[in-house]
Short mmCIF file of C-alpha atoms and ligand atoms in Angstrom, two decimals:
data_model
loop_
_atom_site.label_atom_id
_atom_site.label_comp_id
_atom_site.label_asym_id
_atom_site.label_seq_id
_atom_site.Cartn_x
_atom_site.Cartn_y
_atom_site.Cartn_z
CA UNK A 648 0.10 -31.90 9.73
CA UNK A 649 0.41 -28.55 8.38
CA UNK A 650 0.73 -25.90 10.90
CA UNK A 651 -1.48 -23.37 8.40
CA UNK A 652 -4.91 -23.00 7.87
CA UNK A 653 -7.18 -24.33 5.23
CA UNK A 654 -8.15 -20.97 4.78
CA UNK A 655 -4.97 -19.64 3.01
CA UNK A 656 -5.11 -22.33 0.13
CA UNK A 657 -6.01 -20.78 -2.95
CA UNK A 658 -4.93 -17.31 -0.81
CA UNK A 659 -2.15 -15.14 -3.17
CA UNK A 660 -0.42 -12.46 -1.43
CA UNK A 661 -1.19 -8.44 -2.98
CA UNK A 662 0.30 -8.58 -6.59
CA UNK A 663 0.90 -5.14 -6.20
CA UNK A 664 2.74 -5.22 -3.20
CA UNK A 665 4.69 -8.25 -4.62
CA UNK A 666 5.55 -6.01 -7.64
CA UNK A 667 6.83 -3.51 -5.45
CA UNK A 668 8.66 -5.63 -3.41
CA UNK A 669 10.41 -7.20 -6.52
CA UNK A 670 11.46 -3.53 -7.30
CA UNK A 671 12.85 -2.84 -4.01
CA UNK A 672 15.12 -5.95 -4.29
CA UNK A 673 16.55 -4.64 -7.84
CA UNK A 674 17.06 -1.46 -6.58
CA UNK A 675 19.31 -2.86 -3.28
CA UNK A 676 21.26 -4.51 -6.04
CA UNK A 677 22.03 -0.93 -6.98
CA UNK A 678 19.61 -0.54 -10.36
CA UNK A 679 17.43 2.52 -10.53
CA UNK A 680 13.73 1.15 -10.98
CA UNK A 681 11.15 3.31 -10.78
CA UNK A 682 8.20 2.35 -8.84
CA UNK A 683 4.88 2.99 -10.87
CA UNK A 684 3.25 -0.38 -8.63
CA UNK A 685 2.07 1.04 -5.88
CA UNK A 686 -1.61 2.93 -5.18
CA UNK A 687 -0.68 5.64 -2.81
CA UNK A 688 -0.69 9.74 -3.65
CA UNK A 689 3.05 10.94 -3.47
CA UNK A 690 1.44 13.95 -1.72
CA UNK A 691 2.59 14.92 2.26
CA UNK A 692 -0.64 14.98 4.11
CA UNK A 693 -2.28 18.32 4.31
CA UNK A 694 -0.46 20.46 7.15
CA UNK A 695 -3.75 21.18 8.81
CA UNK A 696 -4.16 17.60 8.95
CA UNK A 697 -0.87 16.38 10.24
CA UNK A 698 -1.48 19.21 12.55
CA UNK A 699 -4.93 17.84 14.24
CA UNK A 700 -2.66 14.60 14.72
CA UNK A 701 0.20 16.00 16.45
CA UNK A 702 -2.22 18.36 18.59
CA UNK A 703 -3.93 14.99 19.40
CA UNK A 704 -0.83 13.56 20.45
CA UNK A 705 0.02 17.04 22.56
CA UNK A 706 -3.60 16.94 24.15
CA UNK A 707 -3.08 13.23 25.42
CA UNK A 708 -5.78 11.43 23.44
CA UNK A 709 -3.71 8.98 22.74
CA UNK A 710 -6.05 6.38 25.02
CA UNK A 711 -8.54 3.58 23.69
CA UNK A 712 -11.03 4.92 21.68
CA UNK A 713 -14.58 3.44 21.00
CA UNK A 714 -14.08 0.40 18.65
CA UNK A 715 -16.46 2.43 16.35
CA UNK A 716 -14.22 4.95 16.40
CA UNK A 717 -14.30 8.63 18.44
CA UNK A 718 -17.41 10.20 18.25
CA UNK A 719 -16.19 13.54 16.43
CA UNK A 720 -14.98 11.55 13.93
CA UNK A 721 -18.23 9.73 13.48
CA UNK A 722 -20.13 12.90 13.02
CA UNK A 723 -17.90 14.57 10.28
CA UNK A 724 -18.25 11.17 8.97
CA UNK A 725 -22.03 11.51 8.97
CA UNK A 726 -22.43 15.15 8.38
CA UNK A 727 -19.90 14.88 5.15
CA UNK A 728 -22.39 11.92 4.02
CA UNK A 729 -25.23 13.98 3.92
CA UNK A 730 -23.36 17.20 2.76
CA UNK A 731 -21.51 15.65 -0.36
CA UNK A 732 -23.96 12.80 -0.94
CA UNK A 733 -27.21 13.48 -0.12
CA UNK A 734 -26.90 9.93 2.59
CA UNK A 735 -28.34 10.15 5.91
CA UNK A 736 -27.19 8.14 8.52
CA UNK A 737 -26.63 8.34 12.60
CA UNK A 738 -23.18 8.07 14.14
CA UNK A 739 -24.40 4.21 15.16
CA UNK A 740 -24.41 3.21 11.48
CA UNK A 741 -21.26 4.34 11.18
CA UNK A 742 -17.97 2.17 11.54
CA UNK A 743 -13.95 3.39 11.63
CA UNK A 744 -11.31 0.96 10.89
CA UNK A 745 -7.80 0.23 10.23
CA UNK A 746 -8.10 1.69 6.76
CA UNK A 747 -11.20 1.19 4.11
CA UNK A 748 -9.61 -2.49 3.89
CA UNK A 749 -10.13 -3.30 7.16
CA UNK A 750 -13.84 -2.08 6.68
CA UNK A 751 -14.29 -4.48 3.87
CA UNK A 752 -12.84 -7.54 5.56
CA UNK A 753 -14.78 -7.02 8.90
CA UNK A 754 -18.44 -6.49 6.71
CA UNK A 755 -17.46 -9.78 4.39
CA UNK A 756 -16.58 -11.68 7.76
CA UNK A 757 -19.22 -10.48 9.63
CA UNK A 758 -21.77 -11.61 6.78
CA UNK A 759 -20.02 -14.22 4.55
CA UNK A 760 -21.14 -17.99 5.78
CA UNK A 761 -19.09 -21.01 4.15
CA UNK A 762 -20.19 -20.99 0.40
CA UNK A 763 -21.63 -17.86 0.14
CA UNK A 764 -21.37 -16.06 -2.78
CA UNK A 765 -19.94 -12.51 -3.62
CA UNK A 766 -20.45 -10.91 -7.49
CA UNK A 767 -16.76 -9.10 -8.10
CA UNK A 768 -17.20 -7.03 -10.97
CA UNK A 769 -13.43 -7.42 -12.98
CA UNK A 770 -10.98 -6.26 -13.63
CA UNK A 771 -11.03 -5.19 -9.66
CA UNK A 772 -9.00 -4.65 -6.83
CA UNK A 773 -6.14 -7.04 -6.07
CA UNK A 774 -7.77 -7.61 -2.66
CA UNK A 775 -11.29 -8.09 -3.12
CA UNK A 776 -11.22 -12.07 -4.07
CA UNK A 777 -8.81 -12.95 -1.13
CA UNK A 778 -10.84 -10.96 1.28
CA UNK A 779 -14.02 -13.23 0.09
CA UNK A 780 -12.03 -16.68 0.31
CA UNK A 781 -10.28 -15.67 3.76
CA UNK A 782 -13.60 -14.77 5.23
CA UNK A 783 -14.96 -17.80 3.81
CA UNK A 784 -16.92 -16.91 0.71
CA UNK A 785 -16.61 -17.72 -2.69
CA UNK A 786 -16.17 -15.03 -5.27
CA UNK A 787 -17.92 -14.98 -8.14
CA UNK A 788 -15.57 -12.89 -11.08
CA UNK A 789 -17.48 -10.94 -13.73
CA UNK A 790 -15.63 -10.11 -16.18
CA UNK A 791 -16.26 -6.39 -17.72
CA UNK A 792 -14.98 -5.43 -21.13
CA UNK A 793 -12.92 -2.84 -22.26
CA UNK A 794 -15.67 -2.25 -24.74
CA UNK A 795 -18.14 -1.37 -21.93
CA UNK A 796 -15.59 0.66 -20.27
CA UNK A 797 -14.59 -2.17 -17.76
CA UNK A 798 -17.96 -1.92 -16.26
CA UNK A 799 -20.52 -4.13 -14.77
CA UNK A 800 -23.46 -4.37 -17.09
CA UNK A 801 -27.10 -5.24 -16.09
CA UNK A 802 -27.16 -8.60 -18.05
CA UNK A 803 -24.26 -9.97 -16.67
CA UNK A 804 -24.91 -9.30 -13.07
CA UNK A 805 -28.07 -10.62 -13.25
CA UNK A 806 -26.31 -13.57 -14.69
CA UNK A 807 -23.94 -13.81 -12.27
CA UNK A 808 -27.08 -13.81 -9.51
CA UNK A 809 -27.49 -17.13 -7.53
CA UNK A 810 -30.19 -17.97 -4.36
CA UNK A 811 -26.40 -18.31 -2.66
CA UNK A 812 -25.50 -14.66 -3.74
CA UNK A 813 -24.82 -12.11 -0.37
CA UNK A 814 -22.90 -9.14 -2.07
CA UNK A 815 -22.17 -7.26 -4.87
CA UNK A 816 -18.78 -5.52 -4.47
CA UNK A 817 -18.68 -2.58 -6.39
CA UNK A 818 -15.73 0.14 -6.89
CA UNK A 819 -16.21 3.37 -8.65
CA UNK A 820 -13.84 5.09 -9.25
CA UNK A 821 -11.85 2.32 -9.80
CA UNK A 822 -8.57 0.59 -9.15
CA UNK A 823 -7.30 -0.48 -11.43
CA UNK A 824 -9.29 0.72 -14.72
CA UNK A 825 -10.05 4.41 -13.04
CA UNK A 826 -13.77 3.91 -14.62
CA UNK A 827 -16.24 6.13 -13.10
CA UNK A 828 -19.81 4.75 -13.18
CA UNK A 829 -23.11 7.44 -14.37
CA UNK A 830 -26.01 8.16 -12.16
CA UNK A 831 -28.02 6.29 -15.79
CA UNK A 832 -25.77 3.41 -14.97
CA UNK A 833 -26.29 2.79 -11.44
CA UNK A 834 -30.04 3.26 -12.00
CA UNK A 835 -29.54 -0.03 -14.50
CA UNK A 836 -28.20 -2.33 -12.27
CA UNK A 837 -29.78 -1.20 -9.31
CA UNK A 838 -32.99 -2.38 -11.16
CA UNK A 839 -31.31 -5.73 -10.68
CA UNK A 840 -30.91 -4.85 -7.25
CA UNK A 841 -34.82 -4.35 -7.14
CA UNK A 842 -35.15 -7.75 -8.31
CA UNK A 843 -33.31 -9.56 -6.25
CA UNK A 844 -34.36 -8.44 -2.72
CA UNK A 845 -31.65 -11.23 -0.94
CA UNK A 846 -28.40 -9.27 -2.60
CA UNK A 847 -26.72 -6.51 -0.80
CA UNK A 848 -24.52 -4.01 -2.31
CA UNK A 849 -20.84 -3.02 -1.22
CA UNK A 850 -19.96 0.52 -2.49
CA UNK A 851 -16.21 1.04 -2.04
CA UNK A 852 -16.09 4.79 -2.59
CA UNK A 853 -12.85 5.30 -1.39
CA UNK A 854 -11.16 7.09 -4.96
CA UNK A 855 -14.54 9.46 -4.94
CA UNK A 856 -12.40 12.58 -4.74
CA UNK A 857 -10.03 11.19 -7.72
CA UNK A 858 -11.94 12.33 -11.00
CA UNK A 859 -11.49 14.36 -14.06
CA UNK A 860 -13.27 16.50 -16.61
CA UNK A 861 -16.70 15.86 -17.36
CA UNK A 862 -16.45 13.10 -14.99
CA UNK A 863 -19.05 13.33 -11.38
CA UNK A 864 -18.57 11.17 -8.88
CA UNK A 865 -22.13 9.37 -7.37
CA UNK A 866 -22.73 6.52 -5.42
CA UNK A 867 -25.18 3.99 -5.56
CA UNK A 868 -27.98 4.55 -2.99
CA UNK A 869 -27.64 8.29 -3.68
CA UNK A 870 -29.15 7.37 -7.46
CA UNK A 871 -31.05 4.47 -5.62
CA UNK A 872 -32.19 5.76 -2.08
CA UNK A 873 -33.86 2.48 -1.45
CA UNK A 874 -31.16 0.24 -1.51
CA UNK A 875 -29.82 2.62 1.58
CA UNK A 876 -30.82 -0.42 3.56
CA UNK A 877 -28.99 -2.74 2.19
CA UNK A 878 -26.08 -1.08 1.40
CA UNK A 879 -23.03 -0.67 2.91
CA UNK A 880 -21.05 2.58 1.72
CA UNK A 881 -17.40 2.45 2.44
CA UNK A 882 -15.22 5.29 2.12
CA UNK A 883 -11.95 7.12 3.72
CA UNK A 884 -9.06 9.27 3.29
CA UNK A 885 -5.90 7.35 2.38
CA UNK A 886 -6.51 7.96 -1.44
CA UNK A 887 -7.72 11.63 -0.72
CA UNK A 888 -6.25 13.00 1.62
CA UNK A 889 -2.88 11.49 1.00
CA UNK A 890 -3.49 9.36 4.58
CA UNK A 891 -2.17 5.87 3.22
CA UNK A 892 -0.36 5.68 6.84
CA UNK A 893 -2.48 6.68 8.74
CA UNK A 894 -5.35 3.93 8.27
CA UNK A 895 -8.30 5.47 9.22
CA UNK A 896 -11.36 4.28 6.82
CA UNK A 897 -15.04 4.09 7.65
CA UNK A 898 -18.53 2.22 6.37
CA UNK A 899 -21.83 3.57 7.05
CA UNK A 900 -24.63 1.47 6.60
CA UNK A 901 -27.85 -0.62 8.85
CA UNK A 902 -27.17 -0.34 12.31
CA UNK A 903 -27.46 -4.25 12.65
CA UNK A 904 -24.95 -5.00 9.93
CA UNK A 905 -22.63 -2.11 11.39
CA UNK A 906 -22.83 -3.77 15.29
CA UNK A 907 -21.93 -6.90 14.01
CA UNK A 908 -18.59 -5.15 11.86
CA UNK A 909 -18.15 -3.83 15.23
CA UNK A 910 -18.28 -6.88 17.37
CA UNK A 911 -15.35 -8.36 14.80
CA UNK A 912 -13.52 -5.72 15.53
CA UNK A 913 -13.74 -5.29 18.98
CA UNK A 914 -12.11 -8.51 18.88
CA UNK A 915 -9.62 -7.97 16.72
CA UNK A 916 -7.50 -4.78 16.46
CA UNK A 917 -10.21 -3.05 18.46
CA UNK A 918 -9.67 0.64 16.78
CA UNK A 919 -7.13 2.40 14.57
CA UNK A 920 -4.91 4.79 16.30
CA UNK A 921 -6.71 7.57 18.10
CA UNK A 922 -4.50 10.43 17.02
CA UNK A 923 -5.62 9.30 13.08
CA UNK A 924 -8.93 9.39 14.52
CA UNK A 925 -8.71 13.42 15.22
CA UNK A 926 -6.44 13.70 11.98
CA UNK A 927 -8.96 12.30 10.05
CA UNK A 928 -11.66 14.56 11.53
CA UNK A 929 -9.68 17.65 10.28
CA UNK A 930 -9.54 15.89 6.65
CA UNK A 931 -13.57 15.42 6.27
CA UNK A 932 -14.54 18.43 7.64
CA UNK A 933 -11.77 21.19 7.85
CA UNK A 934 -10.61 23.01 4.89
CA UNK A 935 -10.50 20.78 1.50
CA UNK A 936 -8.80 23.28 -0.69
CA UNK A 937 -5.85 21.14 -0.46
CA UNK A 938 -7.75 18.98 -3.03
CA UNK A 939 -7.47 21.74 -5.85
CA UNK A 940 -3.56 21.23 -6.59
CA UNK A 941 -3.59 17.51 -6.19
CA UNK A 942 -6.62 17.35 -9.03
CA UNK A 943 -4.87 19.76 -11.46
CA UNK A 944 -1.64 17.63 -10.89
CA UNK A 945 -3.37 14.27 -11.17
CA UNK A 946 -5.27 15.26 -14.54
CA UNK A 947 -1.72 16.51 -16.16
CA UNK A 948 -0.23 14.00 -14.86
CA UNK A 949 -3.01 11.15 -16.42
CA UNK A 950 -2.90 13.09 -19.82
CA UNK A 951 0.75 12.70 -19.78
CA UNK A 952 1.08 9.13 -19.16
CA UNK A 953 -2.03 8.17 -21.63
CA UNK A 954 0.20 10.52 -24.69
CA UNK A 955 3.13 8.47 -23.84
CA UNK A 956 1.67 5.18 -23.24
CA UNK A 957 -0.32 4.97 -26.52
CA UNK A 958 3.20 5.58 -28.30
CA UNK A 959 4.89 2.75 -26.90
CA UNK A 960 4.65 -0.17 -29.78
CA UNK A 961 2.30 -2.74 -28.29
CA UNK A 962 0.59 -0.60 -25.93
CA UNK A 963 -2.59 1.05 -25.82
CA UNK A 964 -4.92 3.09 -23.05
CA UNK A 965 -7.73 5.30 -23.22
CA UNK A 966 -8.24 8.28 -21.30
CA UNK A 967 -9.60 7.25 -17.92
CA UNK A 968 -11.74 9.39 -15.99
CA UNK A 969 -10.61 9.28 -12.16
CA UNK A 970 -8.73 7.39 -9.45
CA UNK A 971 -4.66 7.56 -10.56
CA UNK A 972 -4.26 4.50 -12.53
CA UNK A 973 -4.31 3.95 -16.15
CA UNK A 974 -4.83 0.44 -17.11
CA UNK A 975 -3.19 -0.49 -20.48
CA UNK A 976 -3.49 -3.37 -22.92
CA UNK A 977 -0.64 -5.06 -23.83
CA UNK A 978 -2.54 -7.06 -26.12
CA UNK A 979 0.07 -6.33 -28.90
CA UNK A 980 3.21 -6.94 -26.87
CA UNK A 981 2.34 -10.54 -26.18
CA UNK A 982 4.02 -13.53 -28.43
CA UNK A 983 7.01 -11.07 -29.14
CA UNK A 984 10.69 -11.86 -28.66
CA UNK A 985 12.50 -9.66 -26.23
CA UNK A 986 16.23 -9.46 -27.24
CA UNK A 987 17.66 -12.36 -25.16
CA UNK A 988 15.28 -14.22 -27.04
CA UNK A 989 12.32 -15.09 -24.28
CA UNK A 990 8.86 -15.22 -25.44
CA UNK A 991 6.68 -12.59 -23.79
CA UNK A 992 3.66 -14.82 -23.07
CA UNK A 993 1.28 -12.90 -20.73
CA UNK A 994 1.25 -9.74 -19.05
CA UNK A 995 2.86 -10.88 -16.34
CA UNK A 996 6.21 -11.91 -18.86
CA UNK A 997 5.63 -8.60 -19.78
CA UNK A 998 5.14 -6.59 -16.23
CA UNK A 999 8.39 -8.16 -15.66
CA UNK A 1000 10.40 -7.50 -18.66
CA UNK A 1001 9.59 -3.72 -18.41
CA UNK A 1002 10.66 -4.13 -14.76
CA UNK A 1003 14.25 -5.84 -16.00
CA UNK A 1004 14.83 -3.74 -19.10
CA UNK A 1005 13.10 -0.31 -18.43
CA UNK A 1006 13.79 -0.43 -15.06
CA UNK A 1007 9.77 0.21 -14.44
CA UNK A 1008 7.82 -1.30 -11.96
CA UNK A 1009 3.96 -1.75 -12.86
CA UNK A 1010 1.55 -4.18 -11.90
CA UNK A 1011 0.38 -7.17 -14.87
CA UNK A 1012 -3.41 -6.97 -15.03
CA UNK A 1013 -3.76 -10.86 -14.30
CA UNK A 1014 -3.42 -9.39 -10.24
CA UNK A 1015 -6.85 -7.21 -11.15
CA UNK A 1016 -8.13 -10.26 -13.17
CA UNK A 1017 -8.27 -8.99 -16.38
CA UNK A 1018 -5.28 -9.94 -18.69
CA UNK A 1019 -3.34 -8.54 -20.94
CA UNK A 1020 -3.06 -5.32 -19.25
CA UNK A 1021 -0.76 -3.84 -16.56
CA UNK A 1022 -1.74 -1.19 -14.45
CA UNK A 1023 0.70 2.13 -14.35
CA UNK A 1024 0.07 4.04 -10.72
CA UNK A 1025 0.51 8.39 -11.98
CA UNK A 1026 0.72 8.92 -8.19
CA UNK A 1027 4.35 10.32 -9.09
CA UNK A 1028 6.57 13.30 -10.01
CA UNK A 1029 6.05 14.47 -13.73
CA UNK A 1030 9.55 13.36 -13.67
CA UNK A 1031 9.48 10.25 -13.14
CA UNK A 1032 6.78 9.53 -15.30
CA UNK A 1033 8.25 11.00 -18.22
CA UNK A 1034 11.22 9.44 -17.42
CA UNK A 1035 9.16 5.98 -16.89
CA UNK A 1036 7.03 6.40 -19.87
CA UNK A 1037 10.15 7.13 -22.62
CA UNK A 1038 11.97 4.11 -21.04
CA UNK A 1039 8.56 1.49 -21.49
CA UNK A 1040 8.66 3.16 -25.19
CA UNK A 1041 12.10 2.20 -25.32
CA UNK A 1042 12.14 -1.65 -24.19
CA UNK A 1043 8.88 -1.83 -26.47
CA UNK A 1044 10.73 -0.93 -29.46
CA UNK A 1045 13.41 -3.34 -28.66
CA UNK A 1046 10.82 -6.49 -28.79
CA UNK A 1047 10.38 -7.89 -32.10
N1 PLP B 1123 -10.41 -0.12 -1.99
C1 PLP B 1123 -9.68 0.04 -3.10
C2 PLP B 1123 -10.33 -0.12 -4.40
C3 PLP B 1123 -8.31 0.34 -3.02
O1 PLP B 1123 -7.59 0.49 -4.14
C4 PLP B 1123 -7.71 0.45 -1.74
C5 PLP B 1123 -6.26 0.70 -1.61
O2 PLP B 1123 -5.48 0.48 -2.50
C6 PLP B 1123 -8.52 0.29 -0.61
C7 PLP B 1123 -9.86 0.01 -0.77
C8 PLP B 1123 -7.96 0.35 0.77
O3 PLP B 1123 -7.74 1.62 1.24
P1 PLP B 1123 -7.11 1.85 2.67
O4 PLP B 1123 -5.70 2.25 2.47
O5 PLP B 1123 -7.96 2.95 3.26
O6 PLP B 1123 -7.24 0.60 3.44
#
């Protein structure tokens, strides 16, 4: 008898962690990869923000906090709600956990019964369908074009729509595509939300600082007030406030939904760290000019990468609005010969041969399910993009 759980089979571990790894490993062999894999901002944390931490520390609140999470922290969460989206909500519909992921795995196991379904709109995040199948659900993968900007449309939700159905996880801006979804669009499927009264909608707003040019950021219920009640808004500052560390996300939502989230984590890892807790207070409602340098660098950096990618031979990207990924197709790259002779047969072939020959590290778009794409991460120097970008053009030119 197997020591593990049933619950792992069909289980894969983060492709874009295993992409990263696999770079590390090259690199301790003494090759210089760079690492365009992983989803974090290269940015220090805002001063006034490591600050609030280290006075926590000083100031001995370094105790259990409320599993909800410290009530100053709470109230910037719900005062910034209301401020920047128009959502009102009272500190008890409001959750803190180890990170916006750990807010999405405690609402899926605190709702999800065995066979329950969950509409994933695709290409999506890496962790979404493994969340849903360790919490006992089964996702249901729609799959969004590049035509429609790799977003959900009306039709297919609806399609996707059984008596079974619990949630609809939704990500905007996204990872990996960056897509950015209109108020006209949210108004479209929340029409399908008006429909079907028995679906419930998971907003994961966490890259809602990350977007550029014309680009504004809304969230559903703000377009849709009532769905407030059946909505679960999840946010934080990793992507933001260059926090990735410091795991401190948070999900607002109906007090009954957000006690239960609670009573899973009360049981679990209890809280994130308290000094986060008063860090993160200082990055929703202190001073948020740091946010005006990281923008300007993110957009120069995203036009950079999109020039660069789209003259690689087999490669192509359009100009994505927000987040800090740009997802490319490598539609043309696939059935070529690289010049030891291997077939590149998916993007995955392909994710790896620019890892061996370009010494690049990016993620193949089969770990976002949507293939053949890979996902290039411009939370990096100029630098190293450039650098990253001439040496993909390079190993594409090479393949024949
Ligand atoms: N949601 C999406 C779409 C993400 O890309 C990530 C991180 O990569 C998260 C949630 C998790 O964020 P956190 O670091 O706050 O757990």
């Amino acid at each position: 008898m197997s020591i593990l759980a049933h619950r792992l089979e069909g289980v894969r571990p983060s492709a874009t962690k295993a992409m990263t790894a696999a770079a590390a490993e090259l690199r301790a062999k003494g090759r210089s990869v760079i690492t365009l894999s992983q989803g974090e901002p290269d940015f220090d944390t805002p001063e006034h923000v490591a600050e609030a931490g280290v006075a926590a520390i000083r100031n001995g609140l370094t105790r259990y906090t409320p599993v909800a999470g410290v009530t100053p922290l709470r109230e910037a969460i719900v005062q910034k709600l209301d401020r920047e989206n128009g959502l009102k909500y009272h500190a008890d519909q409001v959750t803190v956990g180890c990170g916006a992921k750990q807010v999405l795995f405690n609402a899926l196991l605190a709702t999800l019964n065995p066979s329950d379904e969950v509409v994933i709109a695709a290409p999506c995040w890496v962790s979404y369908p493994d969340m849903v199948r360790l919490a006992g659900g089964v996702p249901i993968i729609v799959d969004c074009t590049a035509a429609n900007g790799f977003k959900l449309t009306p039709d297919d939700f609806d399609a996707a729509i059984t008596p079974r159905t619990k949630w609809l996880m939704l990500n905007s801006p996204s990872n990996p595509t960056g897509a950015v979804y209109t108020e006209d669009e949210y108004r479209a499927l929340g029409e399908v939300f008006r429909r079907h009264p028995h679906i419930w909608l998971l907003a994961d707003d966490i890259y809602e600082k990350l977007v550029y040019g014309n680009a504004r950021f809304t969230t559903m219920p703000q377009v849709m007030p009532e769905l407030i009640g059946r909505t679960l808004v999840v946010n934080g500052v990793s992507k933001s406030a260059a926090m990735t560390g410091w795991r401190v996300g948070y999900g607002a939502g109906p007090a009954h939904l957000i006690k239960a989230m609670n009573t899973i984590q009360g049981q679990s890892t209890s809280h994130t760290s308290s000094v986060s807790q008063y860090a993160a207070v200082a990055a929703i409602s202190g001073d948020q000019s740091f946010l005006i340098p990281f923008l300007t660098e993110y957009e120069a950096r995203r036009n950079l990468v999109v020039d660069l990618i789209n003259r690689a031979a087999g490669l192509s990207c359009d100009v994505p609005d927000g987040a800090f990924y740009v997802f490319a197709s490598c539609e043309h790259a696939i059935g070529k010969l690289t010049s030891r002779g291997q077939r590149i047969e998916s993007d995955q072939d392909f994710a790896l041969y620019l890892l061996q020959e370009a010494g690049v590290a990016v993620v193949a778009g089969s770990g976002f399910l949507a293939s053949p794409y890979v996902r290039l991460s411009y939370a990096s120097s100029r630098e190293d993009l450039t650098n990253a970008c001439n040496q993909i053009i390079e190993a594409c030119s090479a393949l024949r």
